[in-house]
C-alpha positions as a Python dict, from the first residue, in 0.01 Angstrom:
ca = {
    (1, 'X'): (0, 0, 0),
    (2, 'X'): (-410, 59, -87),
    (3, 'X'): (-278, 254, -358),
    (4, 'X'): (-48, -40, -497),
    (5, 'X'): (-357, -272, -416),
    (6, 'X'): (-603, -37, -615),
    (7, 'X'): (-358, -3, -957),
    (8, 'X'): (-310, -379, -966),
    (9, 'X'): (-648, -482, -1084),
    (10, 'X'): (-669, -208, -1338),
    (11, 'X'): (-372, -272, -1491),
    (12, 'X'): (-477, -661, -1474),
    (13, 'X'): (-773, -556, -1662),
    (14, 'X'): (-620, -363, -1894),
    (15, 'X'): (-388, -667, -1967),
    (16, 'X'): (-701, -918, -2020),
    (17, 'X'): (-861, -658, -2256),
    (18, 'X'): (-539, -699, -2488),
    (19, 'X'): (-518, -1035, -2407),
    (20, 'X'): (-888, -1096, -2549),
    (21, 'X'): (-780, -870, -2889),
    (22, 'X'): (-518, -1068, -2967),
    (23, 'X'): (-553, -1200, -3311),
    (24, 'X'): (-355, -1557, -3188),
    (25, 'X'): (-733, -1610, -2980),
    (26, 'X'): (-918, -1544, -3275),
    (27, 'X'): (-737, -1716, -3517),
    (28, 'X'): (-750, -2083, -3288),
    (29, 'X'): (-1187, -2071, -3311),
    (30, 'X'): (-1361, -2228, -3558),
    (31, 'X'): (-1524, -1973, -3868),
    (32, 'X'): (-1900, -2031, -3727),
    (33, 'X'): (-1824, -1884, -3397),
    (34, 'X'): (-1727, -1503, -3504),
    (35, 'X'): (-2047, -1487, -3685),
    (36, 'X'): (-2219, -1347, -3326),
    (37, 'X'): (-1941, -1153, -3239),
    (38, 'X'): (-1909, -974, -3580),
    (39, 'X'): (-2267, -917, -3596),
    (40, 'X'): (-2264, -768, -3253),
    (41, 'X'): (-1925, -565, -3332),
    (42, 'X'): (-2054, -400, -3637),
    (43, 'X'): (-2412, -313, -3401),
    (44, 'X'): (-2197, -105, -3142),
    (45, 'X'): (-1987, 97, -3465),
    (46, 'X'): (-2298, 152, -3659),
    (47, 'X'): (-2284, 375, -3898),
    (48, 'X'): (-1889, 424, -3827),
    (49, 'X'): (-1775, 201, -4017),
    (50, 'X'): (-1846, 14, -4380),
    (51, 'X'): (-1754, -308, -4487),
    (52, 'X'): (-1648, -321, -4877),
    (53, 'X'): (-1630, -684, -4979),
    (54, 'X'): (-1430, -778, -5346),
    (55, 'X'): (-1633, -1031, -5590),
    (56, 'X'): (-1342, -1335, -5518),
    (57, 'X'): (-1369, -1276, -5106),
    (58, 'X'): (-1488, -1626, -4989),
    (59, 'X'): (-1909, -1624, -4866),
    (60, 'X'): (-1819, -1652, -4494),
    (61, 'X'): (-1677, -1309, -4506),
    (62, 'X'): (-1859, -1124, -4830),
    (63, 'X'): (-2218, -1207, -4634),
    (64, 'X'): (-2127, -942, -4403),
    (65, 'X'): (-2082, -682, -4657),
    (66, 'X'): (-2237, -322, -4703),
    (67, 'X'): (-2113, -332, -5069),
    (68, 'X'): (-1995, -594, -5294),
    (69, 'X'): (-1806, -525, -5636),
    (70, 'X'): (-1444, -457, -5788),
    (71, 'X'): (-1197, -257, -5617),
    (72, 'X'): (-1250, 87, -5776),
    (73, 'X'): (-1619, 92, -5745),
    (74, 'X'): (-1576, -27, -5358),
    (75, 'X'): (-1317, 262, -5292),
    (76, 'X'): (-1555, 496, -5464),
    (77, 'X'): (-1849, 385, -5280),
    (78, 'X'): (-1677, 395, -4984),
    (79, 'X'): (-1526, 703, -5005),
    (80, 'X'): (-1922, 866, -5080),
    (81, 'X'): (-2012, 733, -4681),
    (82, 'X'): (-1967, 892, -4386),
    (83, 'X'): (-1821, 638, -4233),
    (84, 'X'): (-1526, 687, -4035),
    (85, 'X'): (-1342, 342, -4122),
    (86, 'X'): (-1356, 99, -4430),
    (87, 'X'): (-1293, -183, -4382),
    (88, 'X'): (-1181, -369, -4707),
    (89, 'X'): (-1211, -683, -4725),
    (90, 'X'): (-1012, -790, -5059),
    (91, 'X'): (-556, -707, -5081),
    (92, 'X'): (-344, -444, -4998),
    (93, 'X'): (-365, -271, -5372),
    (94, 'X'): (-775, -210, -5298),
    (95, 'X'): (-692, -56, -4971),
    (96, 'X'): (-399, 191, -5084),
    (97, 'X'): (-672, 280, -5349),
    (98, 'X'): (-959, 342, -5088),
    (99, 'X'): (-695, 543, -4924),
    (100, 'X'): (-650, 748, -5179),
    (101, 'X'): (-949, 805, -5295),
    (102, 'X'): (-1098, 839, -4897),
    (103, 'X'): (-1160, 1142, -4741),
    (104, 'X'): (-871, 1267, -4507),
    (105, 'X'): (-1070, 1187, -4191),
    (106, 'X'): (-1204, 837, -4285),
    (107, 'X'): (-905, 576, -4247),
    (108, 'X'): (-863, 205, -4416),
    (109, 'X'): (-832, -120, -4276),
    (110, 'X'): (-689, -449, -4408),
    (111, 'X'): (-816, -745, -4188),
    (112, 'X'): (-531, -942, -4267),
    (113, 'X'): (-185, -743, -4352),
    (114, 'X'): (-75, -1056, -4577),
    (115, 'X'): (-385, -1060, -4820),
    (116, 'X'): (-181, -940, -5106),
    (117, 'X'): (-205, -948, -5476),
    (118, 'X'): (90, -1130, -5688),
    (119, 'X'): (6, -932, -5963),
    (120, 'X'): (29, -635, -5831),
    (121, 'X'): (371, -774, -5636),
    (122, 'X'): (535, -844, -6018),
    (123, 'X'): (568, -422, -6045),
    (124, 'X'): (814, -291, -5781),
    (125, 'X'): (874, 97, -5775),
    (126, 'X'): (1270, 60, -5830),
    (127, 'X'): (1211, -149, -6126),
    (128, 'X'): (964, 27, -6276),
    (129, 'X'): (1168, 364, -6256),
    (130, 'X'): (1530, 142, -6394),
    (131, 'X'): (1307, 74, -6705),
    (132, 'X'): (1171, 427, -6750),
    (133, 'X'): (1520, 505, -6715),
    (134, 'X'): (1619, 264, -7007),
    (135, 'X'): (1317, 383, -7220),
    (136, 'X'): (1439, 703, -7180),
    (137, 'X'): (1759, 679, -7281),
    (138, 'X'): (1712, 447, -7572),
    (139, 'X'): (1443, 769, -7697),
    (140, 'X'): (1148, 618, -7673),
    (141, 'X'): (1011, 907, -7445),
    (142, 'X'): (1102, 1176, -7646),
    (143, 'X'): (862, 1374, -7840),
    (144, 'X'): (1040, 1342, -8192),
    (145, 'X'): (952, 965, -8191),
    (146, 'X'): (659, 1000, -8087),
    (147, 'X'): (638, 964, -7694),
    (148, 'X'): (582, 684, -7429),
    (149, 'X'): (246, 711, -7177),
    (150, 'X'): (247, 469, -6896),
    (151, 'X'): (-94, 323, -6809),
    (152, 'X'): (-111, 123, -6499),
    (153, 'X'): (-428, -137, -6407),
    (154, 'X'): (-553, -100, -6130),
    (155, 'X'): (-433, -398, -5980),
    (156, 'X'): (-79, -194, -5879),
    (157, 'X'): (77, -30, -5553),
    (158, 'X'): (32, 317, -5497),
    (159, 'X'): (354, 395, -5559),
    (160, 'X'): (274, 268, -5935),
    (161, 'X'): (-35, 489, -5991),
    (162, 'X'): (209, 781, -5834),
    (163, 'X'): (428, 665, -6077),
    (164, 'X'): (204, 681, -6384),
    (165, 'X'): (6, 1030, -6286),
    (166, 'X'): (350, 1187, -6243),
    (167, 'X'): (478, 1147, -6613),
    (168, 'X'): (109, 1232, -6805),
    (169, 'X'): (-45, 849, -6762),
    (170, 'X'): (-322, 707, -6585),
    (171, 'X'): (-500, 422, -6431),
    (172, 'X'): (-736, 202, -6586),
    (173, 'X'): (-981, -108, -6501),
    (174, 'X'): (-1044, -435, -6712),
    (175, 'X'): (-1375, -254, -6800),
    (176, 'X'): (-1186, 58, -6954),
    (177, 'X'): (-889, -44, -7040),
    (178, 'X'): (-942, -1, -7439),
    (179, 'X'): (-1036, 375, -7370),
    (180, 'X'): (-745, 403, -7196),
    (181, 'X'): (-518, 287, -7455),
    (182, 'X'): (-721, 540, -7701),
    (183, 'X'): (-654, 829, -7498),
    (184, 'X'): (-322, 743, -7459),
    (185, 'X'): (-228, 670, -7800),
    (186, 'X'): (-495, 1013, -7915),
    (187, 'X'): (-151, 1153, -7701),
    (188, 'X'): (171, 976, -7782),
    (189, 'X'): (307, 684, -8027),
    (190, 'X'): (381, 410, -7765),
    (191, 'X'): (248, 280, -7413),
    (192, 'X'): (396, 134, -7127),
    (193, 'X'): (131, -77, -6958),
    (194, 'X'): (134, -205, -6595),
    (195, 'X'): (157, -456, -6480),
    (196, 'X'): (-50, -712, -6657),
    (197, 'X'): (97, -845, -6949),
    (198, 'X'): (-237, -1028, -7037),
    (199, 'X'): (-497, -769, -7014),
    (200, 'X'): (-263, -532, -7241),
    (201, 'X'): (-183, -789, -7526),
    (202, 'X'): (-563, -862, -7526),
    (203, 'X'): (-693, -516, -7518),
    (204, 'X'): (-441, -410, -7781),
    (205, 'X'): (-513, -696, -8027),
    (206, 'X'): (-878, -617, -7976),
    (207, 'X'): (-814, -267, -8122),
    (208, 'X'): (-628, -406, -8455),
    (209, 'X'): (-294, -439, -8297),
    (210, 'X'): (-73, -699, -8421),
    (211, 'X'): (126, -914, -8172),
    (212, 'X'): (419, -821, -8349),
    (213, 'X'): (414, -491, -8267),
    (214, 'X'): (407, -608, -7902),
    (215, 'X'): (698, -653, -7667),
    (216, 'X'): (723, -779, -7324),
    (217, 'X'): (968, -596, -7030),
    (218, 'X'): (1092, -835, -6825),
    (219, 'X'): (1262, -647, -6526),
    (220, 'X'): (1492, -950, -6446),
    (221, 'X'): (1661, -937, -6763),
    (222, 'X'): (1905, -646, -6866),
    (223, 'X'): (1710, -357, -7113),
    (224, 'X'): (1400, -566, -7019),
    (225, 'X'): (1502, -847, -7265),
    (226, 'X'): (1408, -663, -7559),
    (227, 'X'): (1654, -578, -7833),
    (228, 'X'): (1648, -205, -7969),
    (229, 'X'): (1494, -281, -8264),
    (230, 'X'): (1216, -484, -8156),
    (231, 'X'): (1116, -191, -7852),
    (232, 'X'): (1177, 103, -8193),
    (233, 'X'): (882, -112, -8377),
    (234, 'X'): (701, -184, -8095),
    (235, 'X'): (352, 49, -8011),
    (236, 'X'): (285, -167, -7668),
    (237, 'X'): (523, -242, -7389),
    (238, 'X'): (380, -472, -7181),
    (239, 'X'): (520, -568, -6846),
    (240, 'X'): (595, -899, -6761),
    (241, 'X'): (310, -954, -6500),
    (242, 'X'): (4, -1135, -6469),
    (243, 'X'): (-281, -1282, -6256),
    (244, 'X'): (-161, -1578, -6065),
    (245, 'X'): (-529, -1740, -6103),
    (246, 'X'): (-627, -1635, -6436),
    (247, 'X'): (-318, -1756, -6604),
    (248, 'X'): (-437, -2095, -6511),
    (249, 'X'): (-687, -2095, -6757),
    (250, 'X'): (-499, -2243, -7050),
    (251, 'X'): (-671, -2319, -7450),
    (252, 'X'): (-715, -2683, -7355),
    (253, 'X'): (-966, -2617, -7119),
    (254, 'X'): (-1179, -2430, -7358),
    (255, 'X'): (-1118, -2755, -7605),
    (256, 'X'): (-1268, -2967, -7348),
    (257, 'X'): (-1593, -2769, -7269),
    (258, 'X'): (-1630, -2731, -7661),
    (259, 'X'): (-1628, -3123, -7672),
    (260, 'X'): (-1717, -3247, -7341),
    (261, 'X'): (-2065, -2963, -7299),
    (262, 'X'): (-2137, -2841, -7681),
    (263, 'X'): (-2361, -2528, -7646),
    (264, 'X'): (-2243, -2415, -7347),
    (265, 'X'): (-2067, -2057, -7396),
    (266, 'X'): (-1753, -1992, -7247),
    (267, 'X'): (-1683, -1668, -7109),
    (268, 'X'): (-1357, -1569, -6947),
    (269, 'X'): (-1139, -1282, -6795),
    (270, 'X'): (-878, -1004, -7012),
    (271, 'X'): (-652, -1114, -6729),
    (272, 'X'): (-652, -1425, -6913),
    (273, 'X'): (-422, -1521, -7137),
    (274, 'X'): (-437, -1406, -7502),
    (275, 'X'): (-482, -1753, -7627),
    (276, 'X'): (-756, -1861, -7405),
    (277, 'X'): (-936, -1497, -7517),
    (278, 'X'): (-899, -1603, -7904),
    (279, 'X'): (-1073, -1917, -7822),
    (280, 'X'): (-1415, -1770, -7546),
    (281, 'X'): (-1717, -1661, -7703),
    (282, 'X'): (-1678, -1344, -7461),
    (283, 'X'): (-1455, -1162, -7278),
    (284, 'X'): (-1490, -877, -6971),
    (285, 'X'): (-1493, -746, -6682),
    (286, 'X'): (-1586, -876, -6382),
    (287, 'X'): (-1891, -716, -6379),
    (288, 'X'): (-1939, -781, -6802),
    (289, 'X'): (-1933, -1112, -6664),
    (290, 'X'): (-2237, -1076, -6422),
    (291, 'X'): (-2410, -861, -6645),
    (292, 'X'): (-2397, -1108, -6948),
    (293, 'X'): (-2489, -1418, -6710),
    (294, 'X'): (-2815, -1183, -6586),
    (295, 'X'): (-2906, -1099, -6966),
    (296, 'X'): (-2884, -1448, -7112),
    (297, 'X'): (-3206, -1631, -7148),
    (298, 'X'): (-3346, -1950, -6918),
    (299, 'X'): (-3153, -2218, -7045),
    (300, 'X'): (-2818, -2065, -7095),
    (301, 'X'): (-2519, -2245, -6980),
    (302, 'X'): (-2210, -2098, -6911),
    (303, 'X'): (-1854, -2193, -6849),
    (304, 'X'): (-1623, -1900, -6658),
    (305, 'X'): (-1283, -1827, -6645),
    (306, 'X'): (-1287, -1642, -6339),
    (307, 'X'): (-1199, -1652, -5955),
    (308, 'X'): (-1411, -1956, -5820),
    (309, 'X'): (-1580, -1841, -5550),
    (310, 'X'): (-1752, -1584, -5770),
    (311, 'X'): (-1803, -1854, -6041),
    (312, 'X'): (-2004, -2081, -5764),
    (313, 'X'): (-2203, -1737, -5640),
    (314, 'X'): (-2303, -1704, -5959),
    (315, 'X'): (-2404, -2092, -6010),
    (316, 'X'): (-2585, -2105, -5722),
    (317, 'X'): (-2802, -1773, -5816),
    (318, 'X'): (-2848, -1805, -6157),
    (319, 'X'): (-2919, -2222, -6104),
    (320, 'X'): (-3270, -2071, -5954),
    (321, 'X'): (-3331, -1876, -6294),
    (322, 'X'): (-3271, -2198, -6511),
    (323, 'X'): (-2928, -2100, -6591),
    (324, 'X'): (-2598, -2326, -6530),
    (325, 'X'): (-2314, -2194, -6430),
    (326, 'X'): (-1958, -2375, -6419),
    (327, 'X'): (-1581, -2273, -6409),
    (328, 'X'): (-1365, -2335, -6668),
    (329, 'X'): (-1160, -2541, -6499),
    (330, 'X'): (-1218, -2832, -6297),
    (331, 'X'): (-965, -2800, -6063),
    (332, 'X'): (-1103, -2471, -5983),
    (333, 'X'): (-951, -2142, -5960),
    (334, 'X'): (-900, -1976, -5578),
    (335, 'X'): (-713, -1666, -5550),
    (336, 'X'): (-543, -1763, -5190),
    (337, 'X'): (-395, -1428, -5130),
    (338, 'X'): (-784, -1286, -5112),
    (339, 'X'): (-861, -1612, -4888),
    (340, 'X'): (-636, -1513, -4616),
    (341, 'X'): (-879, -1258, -4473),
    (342, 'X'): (-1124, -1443, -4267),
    (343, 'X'): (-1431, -1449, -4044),
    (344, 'X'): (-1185, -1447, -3768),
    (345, 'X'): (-934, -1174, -3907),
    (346, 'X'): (-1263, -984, -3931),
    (347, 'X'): (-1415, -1005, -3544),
    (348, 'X'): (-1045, -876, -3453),
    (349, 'X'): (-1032, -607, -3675),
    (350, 'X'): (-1404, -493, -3563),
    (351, 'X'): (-1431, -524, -3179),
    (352, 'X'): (-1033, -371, -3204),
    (353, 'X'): (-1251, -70, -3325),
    (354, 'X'): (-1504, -122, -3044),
    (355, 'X'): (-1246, -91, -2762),
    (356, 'X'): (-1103, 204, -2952),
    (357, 'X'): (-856, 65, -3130),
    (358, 'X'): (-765, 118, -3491),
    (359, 'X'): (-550, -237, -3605),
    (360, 'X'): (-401, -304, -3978),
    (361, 'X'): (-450, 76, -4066),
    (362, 'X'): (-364, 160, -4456),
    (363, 'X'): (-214, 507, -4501),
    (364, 'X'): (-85, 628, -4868),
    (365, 'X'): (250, 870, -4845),
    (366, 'X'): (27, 1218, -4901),
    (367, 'X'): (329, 1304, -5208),
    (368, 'X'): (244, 946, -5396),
    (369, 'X'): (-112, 970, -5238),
    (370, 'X'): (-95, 1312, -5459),
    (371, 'X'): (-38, 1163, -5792),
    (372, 'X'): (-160, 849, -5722),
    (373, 'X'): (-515, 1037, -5732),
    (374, 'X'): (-395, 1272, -6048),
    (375, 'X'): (-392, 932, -6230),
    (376, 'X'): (-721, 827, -6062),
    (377, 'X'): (-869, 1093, -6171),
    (378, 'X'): (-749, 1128, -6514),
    (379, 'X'): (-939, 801, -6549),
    (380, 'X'): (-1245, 1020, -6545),
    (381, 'X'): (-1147, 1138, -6896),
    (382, 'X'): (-1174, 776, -7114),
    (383, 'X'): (-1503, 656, -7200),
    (384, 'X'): (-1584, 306, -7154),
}
């Protein structure tokens, strides 16, 4: 009976402890109220684990980060540490690619299991493969007309890098994209590019590539929609994919900064479409983006075409240098996906790791983990 008497409470405490972890309990508190906890959380872990915060997480969360930046410089930060966990604080693409790119004893975590990224949803495996399968049998992979190279953006699954390092391609980011399409086409006739439809048409127009010899795959339609002839004349394949908040940027809204703020230079996104590129003064990278705002002389105005919580970070520290800063669009840009991870999805996911517990874990298959990195590192090869 003392026996029975002496289990109870541990297994009562053991019960609480769970209790307390639940995500339900964090999720019901208001945002200000984790800030304590996570500071206190990340004390106790210390050097075992980094946070890696992406430029369009909202401030509540991004404040708390060891690194800020795109999703391959995070991974590659993070995988430099000796930290035990990452924590990445962006969608499920970023943390496959941390994964990869990780060490085999550090291990990933994705505070919220639902931040995805639509984009990188609009490229499933199986359809990828049925139109490989169509592109080969039509001839466009064989060597006597030339050959077919898939690229993939970064914004893609695992299982899409695999894909592309498997069959001689690689991965690329906005910021490299165009020396990726050189090295591909210094090594076949035609390209297959993942799965942004956007950031290929623009990159390939920017290199003297005529729309016409474009086509776009859509996986929804038999042979990808595209008639034989027009895929035989066509250099670029572009998937039918894009950025769910850069597509909102559409020509108008240039029209109306042109009219409604005249000096102000507008300044957008390759996720964007082509017709909103045509009509910016500038397009980049995320970080071309920064880079150009921190460059430009006091008095410079800007309008963005970006995520909007990086637009306002920007506003608010370049307003202090005598720069403005707006977005291109009024209503204002959010990538939701990236919003789901909060200050509350982050206090579970830490003090989980304080009591020993490892919650949300990412883990790459090690045979598409394998290529996935073969087309990582093949990235290593393009200049920028």
């Amino acid at each position: 009976m003392n026996g029975l008497l002496e289990i109870a409470p541990a297994a009562a405490v053991a019960e609480s402890v769970a209790d307390s972890c639940s995500l339900d309990n964090y999720l019901s508190q208001p945002d200000h109220t984790m800030d304590a906890r996570i500071a206190a959380a990340r004390e106790k872990l210390g050097e075992d684990v980094v946070l890696l915060g992406h430029h369009y997480q909202r401030d509540e969360v991004i404040r708390f980060a060891d690194f800020t930046g795109d999703s391959y410089k995070l991974s590659k930060v993070a995988a430099e540490t000796n930290a035990k966990y990452m924590l990445f604080c962006g969608v499920h693409f970023m943390a496959e690619t941390a994964d990869v790119l990780g060490r085999p004893w550090q291990q990933v975590i994705l505070p919220d299991l639902n931040a995805g990224c639509s984009m990188a949803d609009m490229a499933e495996i199986g359809q990828v493969e049925d139109c490989w399968d169509s592109l080969e049998r039509a001839g466009m992979t064989d060597e006597a007309s030339g050959g077919l190279i898939p690229l993939t953006y970064m914004n893609s699954a695992a299982a899409i890098k695999a894909f592309c390092g498997e069959r001689g391609g690689l991965v690329c980011t906005s910021s490299n994209a165009r020396g990726a399409f050189e090295w591909a086409f210094a090594r076949a006739g035609k390209i297959l590019f993942l799965p942004d439809q956007h950031l290929g048409r623009n990159t390939a127009f920017a290199m003297g590539i005529p729309l016409s010899e474009m086509v776009v795959w859509d996986p929804y339609q038999i042979n990808g929609g595209v008639s034989p002839d027009r895929l035989k004349a066509a250099k670029v394949i572009l998937w039918k994919g894009h950025c769910s908040v850069h597509q909102r940027f559409l020509p108008e809204h240039v029209d109306r900064v042109r009219r409604e703020e005249p000096g102000m230079q507008v300044i957008v996104h390759p996720e964007c479409r082509w017709e909103v590129c045509q009509k910016a003064d500038d397009v980049g990278s995320t970080e071309h983006i920064i880079q150009a705002i921190e460059r430009a002389p006091e008095g410079s105005s800007f309008a963005v075409g970006t995520e909007i919580h990086l637009v306002n970070r920007l506003a608010k520290r370049f307003g202090s240098l005598g720069k403005r800063v707006i977005t291109l669009d009024d209503s204002g840009c959010l990538c939701t996906t990236m919003y789901r991870i909060s200050p509350q999805h982050l206090a579970w996911a830490l003090e989980n790791l304080v009591e020993g517990r490892v919650v949300n874990r990412i883990k790459v298959d090690d045979d598409v983990k394998q290529w996935a990195r073969v087309a990582l590192d093949r990235m290593l090869e393009i200049r920028i």
